[in-house]
Each structure stands twice: as C-alpha cells, then as structure tokens.
Short mmCIF file of C-alpha atoms in Angstrom, two decimals:
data_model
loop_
_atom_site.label_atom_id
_atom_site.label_comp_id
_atom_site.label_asym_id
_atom_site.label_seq_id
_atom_site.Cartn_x
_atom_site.Cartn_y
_atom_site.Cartn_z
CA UNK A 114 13.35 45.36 19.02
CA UNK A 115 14.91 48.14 16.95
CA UNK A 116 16.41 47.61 13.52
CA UNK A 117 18.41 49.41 11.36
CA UNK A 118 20.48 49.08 8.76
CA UNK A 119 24.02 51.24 7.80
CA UNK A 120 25.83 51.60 4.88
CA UNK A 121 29.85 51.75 6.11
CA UNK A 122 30.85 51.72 1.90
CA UNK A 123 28.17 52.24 -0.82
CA UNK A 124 31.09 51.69 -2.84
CA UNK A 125 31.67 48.47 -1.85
CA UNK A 126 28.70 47.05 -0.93
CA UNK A 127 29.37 46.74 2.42
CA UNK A 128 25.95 46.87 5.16
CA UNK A 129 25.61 46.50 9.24
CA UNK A 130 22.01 45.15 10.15
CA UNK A 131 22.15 46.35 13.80
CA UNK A 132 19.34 44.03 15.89
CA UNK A 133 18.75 46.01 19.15
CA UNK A 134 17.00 45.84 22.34
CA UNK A 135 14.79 48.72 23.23
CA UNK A 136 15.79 51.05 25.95
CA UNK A 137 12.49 50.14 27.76
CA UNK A 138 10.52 50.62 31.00
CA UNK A 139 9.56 46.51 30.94
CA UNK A 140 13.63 45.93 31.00
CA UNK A 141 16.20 46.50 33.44
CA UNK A 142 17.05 50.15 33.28
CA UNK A 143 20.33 51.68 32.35
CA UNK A 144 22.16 47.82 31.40
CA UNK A 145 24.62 48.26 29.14
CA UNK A 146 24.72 44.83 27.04
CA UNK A 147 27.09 43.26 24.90
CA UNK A 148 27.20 43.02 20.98
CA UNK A 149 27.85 40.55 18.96
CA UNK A 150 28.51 41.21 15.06
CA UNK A 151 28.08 38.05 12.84
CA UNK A 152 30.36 37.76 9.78
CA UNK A 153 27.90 35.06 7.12
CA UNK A 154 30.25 32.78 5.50
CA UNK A 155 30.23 31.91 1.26
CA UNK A 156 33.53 31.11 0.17
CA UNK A 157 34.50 35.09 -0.30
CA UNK A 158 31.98 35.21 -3.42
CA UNK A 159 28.89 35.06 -1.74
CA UNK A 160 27.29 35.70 1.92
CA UNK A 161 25.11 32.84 3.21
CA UNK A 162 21.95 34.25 4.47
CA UNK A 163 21.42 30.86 6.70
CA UNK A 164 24.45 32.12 8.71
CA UNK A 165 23.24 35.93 9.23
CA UNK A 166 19.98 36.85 10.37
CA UNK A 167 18.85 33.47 12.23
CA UNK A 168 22.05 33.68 14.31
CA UNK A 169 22.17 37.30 15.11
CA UNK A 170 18.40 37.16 16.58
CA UNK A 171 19.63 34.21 18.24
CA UNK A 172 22.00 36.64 20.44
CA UNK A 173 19.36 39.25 20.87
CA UNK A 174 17.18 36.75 22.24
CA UNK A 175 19.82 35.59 24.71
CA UNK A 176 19.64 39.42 26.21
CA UNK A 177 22.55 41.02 23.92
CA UNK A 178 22.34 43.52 20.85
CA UNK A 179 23.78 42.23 17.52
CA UNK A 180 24.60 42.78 14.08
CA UNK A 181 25.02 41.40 10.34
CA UNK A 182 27.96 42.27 8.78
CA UNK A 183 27.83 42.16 4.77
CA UNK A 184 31.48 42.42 4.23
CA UNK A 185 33.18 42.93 0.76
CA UNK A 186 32.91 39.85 -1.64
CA UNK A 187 33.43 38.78 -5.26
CA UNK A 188 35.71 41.65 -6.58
CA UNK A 189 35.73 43.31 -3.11
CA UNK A 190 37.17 40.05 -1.13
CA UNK A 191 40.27 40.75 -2.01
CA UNK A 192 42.59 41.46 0.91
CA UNK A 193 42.94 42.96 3.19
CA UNK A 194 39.62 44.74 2.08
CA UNK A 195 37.53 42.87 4.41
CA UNK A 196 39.62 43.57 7.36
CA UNK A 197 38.94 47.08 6.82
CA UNK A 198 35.40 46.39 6.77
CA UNK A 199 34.72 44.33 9.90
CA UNK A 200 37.13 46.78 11.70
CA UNK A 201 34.87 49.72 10.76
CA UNK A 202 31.84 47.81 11.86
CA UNK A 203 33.73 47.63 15.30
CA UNK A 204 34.75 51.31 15.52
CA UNK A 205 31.26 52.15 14.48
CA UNK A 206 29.19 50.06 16.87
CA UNK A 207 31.99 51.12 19.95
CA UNK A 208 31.05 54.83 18.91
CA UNK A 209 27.59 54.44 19.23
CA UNK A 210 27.70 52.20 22.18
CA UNK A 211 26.73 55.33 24.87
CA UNK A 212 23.34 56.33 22.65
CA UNK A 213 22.96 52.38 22.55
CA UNK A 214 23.49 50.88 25.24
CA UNK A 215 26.28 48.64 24.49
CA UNK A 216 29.00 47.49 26.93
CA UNK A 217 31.67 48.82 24.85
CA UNK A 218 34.25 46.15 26.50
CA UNK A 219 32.25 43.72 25.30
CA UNK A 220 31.82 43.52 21.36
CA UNK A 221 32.23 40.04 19.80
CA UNK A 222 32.88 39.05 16.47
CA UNK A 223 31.46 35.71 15.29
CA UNK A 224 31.53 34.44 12.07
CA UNK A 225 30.94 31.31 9.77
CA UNK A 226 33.54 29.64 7.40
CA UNK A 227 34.84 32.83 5.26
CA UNK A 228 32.94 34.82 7.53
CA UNK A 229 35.11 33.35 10.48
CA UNK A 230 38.48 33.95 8.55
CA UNK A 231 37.10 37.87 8.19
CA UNK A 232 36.46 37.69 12.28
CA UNK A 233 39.53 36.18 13.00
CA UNK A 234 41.29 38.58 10.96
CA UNK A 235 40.15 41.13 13.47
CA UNK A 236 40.78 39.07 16.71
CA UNK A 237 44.73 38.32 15.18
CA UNK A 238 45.07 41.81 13.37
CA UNK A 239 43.37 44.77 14.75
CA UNK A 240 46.85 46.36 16.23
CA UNK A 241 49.08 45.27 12.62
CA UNK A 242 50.35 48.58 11.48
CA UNK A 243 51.01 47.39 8.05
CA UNK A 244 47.64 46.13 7.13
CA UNK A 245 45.47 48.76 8.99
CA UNK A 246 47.40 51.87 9.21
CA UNK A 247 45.03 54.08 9.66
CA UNK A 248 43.91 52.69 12.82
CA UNK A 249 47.42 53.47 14.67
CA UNK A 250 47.59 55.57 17.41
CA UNK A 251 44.12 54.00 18.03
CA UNK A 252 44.03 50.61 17.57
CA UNK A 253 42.01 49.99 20.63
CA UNK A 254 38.70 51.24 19.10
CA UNK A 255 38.73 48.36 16.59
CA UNK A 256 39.87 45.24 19.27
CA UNK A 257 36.65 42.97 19.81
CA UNK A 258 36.64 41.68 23.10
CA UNK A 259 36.47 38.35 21.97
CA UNK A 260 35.53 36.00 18.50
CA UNK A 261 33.24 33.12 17.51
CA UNK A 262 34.34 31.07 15.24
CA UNK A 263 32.13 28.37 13.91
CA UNK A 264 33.50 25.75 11.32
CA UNK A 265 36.39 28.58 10.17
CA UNK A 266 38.98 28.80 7.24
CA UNK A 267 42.19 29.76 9.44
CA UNK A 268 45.05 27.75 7.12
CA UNK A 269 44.07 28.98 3.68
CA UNK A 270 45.77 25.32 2.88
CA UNK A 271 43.45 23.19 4.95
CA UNK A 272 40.78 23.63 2.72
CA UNK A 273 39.11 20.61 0.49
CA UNK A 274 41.28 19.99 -2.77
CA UNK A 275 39.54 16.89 -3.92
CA UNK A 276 36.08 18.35 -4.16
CA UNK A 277 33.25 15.84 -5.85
CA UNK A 278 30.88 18.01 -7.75
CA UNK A 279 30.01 14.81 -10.24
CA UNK A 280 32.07 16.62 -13.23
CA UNK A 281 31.95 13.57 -16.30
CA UNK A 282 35.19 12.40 -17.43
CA UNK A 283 34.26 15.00 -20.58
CA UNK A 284 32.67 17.59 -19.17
CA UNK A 285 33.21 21.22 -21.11
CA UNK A 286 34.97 23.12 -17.77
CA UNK A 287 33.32 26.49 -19.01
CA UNK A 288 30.18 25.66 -18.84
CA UNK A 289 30.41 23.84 -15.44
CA UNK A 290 27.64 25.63 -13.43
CA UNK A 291 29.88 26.43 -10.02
CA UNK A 292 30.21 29.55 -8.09
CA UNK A 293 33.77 29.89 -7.16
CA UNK A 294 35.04 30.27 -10.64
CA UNK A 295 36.98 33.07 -10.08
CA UNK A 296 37.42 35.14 -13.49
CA UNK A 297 41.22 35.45 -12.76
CA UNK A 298 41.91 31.84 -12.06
CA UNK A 299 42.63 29.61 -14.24
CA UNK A 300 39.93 26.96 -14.69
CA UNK A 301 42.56 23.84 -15.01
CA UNK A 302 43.72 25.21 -11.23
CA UNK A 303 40.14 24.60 -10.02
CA UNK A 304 39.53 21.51 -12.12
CA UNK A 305 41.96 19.50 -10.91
CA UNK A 306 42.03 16.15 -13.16
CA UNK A 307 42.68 12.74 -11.25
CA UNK A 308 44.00 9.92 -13.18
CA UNK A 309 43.77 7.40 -11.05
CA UNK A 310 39.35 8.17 -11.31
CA UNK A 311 39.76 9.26 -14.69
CA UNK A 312 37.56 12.92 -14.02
CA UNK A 313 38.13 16.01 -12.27
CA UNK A 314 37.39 17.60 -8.91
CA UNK A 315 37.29 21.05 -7.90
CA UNK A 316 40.08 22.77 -5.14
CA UNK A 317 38.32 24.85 -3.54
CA UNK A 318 41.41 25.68 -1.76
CA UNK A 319 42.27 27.61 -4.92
CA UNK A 320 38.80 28.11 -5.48
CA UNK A 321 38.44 30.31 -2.50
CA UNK A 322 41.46 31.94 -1.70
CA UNK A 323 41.61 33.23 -5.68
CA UNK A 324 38.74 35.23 -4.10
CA UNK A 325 41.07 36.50 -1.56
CA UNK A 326 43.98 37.77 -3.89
CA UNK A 327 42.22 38.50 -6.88
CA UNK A 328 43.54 35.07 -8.82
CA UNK A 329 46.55 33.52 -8.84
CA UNK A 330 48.49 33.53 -5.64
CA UNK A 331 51.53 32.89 -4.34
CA UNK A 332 52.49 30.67 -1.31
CA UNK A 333 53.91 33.82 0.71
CA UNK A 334 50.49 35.77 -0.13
CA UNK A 335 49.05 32.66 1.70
CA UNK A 336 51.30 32.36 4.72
CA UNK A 337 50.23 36.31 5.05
CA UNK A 338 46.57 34.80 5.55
CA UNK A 339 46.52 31.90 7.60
CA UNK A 340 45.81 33.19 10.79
CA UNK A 341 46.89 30.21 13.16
CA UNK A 342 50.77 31.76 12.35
CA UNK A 343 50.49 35.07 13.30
CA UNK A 344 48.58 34.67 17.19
CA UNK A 345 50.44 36.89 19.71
CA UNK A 346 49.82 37.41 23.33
CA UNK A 347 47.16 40.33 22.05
CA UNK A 348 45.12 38.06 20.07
CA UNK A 349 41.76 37.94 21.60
CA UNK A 350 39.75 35.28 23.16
CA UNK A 351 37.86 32.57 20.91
CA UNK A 352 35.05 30.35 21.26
CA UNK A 353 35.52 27.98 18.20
CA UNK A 354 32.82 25.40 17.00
CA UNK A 355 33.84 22.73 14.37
CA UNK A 356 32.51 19.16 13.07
CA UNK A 357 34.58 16.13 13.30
CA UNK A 358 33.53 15.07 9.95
CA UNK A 359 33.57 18.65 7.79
CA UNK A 360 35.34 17.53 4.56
CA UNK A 361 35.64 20.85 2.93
CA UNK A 362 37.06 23.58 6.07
CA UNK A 363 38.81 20.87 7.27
CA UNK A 364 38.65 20.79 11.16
CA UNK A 365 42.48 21.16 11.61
CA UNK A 366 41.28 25.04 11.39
CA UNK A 367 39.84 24.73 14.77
CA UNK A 368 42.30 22.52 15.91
CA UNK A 369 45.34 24.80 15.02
CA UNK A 370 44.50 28.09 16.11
CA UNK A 371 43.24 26.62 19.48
CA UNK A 372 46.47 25.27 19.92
CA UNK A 373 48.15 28.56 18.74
CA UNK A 374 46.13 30.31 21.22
CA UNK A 375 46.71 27.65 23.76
CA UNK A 376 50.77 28.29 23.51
CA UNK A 377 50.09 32.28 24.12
CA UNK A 378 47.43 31.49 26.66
CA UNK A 379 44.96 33.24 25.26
CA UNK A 380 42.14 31.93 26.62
CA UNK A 381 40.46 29.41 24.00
CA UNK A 382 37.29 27.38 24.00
CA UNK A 383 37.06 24.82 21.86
CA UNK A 384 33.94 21.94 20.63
CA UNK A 385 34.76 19.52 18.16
CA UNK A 386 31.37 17.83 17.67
CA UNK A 387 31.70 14.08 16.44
CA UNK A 388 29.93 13.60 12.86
CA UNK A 389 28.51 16.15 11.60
CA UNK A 390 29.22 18.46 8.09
CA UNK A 391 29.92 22.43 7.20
CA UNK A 392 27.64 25.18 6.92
CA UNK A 393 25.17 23.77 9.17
CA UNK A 394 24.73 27.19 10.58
CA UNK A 395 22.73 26.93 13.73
CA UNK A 396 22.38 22.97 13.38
CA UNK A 397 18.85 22.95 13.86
CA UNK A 398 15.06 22.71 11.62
CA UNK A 399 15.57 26.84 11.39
CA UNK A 400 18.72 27.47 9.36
CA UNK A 401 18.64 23.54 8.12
CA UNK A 402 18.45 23.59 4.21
CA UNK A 403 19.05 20.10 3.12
CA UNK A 404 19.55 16.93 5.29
CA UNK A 405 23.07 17.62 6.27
CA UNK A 406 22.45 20.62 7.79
CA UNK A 407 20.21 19.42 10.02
CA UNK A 408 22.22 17.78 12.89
CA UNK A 409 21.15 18.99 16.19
CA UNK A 410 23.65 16.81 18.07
CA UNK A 411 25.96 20.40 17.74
CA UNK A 412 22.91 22.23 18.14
CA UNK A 413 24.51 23.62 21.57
CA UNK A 414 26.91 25.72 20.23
CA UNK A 415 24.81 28.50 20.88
CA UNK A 416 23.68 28.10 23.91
CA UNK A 417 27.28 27.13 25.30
CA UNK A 418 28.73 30.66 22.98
CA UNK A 419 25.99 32.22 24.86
CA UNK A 420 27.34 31.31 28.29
CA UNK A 421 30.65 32.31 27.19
CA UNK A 422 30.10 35.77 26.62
CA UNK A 423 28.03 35.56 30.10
CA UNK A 424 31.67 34.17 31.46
CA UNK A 425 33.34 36.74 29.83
CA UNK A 426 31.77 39.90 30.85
CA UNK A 427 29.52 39.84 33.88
CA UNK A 428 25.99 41.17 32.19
CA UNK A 429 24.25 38.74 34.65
CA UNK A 430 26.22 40.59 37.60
CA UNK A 431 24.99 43.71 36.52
CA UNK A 432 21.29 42.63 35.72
CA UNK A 433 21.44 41.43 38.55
CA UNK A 434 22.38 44.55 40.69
CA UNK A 435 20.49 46.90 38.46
CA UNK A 436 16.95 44.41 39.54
CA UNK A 437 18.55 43.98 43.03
CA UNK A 438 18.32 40.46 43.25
CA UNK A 439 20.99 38.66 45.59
#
C-alpha cells in the first residue's frame, strides 16, 4: 500500500489522504482500478475520524484505491466553499489517474452525514455554472462517476429540531458545553425553549446549516442547499444507506433524493435498514464508539456499496481478462 497525503488549500485547511495499491508484480498487471474519495461527516464544524480512515481502507481492501477528503469546516464550511474543495479532489485524482492507475471513469464520492451533503453537492452540481465557474468549458473533469451516501443531510430542513442534550430548566446557555454553537448564531435560535417540558432543546437544523452560511440564514439560502430539488437527468448515480430509526438526519434524506433520482431515472440504490441510529459509520466493533454505534444488522452496507461499484464499472471483467480466467 502507498500513502500520501496532499495539501489542495493550506489556506483552508483542506487535505486528500490518497490510500493506494502498489503497481506490483504479485497483482494483476496494468488494471486500472476505481477510486473512491470519502467525505467524514461532523455537522460542518468538525470531521469525524470514525467515518474517514476505517472506511477508505475498507475500499482498498475490496481491490480499489481511495481517499480522505478533509474538506473546509468551522469558518471554511461556508458555501459553496466545500464544493470547491471536493471538486478539486476530483480533478486532482482524474489528473493523476494515468501515473496511478485509476480508471478515470470510475471515481466515486462517498460521504457520511455533512460529509454526504459535500458528496452530493458534487453528484447534483459539478456542471452549475453559477456555483463553480471556473470549471466551465470543463466540467467533465470534476463529474464522479457515481456517490455514496450513507445516513446524508440532503433537505437542510429534515434535520432534528427537538434535540435532548439534558439542558436544566435554568441552565446558563453560554456556558452549555456543545459544539455547534456557531459564533454568528444566535444562541436562543439553537436553544429552542419548550413550554410544554418547561427546558430547552437544541435545533441542530439551525445548528448546522449556520455552519453552512456563516449564521443566520434565510429560507431561499436553504432551498439553494437542499439537494433533493435541484436533481436533473445529469445527476449521477447513488448508492444511499440510511437507518429507519436516525432521529437527528432524519431518513426522509434518503428517502427524497432516491425518489428525486427515481423521477429522472438516474439510477438509485437505496437500503433503509430497520432500527438502527446515525453516525454508526461502518456499523461494526471497528468504527463502533459507544453502544449505538455498534449495530451490525446494517453492517452490509459495505459489502453491498462494494458490489455496486463492481456493477457499475466492470473491474472484475478486466481482472479477469488481464489473469485470463474465463
């Protein structure tokens, strides 16, 4: 395995961990193989480590190169900055895809929660004149071939509002120790109180998107962003992955853009695994950090994204022929 790690903006912060297979006598010679990039989810203010690393070897292991994108968060989420990012990661790995071996009509982009919106961005986006104009005249060097999704934010307003952090009825709101307190955004829009329980819960649906427009927002700025509304006939392929029972990215997500996708037929697999919870990552003991995370009934995402890819380009075919095996 070869590793390496590029910087596409020291300014802002963003990284590509590129996982590859050697070019090696013990493999199949001259098999060009396809690359997946994996976008970590964290709410725009953070990128979840469970949902990088672990996955991306996950691919490698299943015969394809990969990548970890650290896309622009915190001050740098704010659209459409990391649009621009996971499309340079794209143009970058389909330039280097002669000196590495990579099929390059076959890049994926895959992503977790946030990191799915940032994928999906891509998959709905890459040929949108108006939020990626430098890219025109050229838009085909940034088009992934296809996007998994798993447990995504697609309708910025299908997002938990009624969030149970166990604030007391009294608690001091500036000193409550959570994440997603965006500087910008007001803390009674995050805070929601509820009289009928007499203490307040968080909405993360502001929560998050603040990230997203830099505070406040307005409902149009939102429409812009959820990405079920703006699937054409050249949005790419999608494997999506959601739990039944995920109470914060609510799994109308996943339901909606597969039916968006559906209506263009775009072709659209979709698993909507009974039970379950978010961020579980890859579902099983490796990526599991508390006892909801560990539910390996969904475990087989992988394995079935895996065979999806394997549908969608032919890299067996070719192994195949290159080993001449009938």
């Amino acid at each position: 395995m070869l590793q390496e790690i590029i910087t596409l903006s020291e300014e802002r912060n963003v990284t590509l961990t590129v996982y590859r297979l050697e070019h090696s006598a013990e493999y199949q010679q001259e098999v060009t193989r396809p690359m997946v990039i994996v976008c970590p989810g964290g709410g725009y203010c953070f990128l979840s480590d469970r949902e990088g690393d672990p996955v991306a070897l996950r691919y490698l292991a299943a015969g394809f190169h990969a990548a970890v994108l650290r896309y622009g968060i915190g001050e740098y989420a704010v659209a459409p900055g990391p649009l621009h990012d996971i499309a340079a990661a794209v143009e970058y790995i389909r330039k280097k895809s002669d000196v590495w071996y990579i099929d390059p009509e076959q890049i994926y982009v895959a992503g977790f929660s946030a990191g799915a919106h940032v994928a999906c961005q891509l998959g709905v986006f890459w040929n949108d004149p108006d939020l990626l104009p430098e890219y025109e005249g050229r838009f085909q060097e940034i088009r992934p071939n296809g996007m998994i999704l798993g447990y995504p934010v697609i309708d910025l307003t299908k997002t938990d509002r009624h969030m149970d952090i166990g604030l007391s009825p009294d608690a001091d709101l500036s000193t409550v120790d959570f994440g997603q307190k965006h500087p910008k955004m007001p803390l009674s829009k995050i805070f929601v109180y509820d009289p009928t329980e007499g203490r307040c819960f968080v909405d993360f649906e502001a929560a998050m998107n603040a990230y997203l427009f830099d505070g406040e927002y307005t409902p149009e700025q939102e429409e812009r962003y959820c990405l079920q509304k703006w699937v054409t006939k050249d949005t790419c392929p999608a494997f999506i992955w959601h739990c039944a029972d995920d109470g914060l990215i609510l799994p109308d997500n996943s339901l909606e853009l597969a039916a968006a996708l559906s209506r263009e037929k775009i072709p659209v697999e979709l698993h909507l695994y009974s039970g379950g919870a978010h961020g579980i990552s890859l579902s099983d003991y490796v990526t599991a950090q508390d006892p909801c995370q560990y539910y390996p009934y969904a475990a087989n995402w992988m394995q079935h994204s895996v065979n999806w890819i394997l549908m969608q380009s032919g890299y067996v075919e070719e192994i195949k022929e290159k080993a001449g095996v009938q």
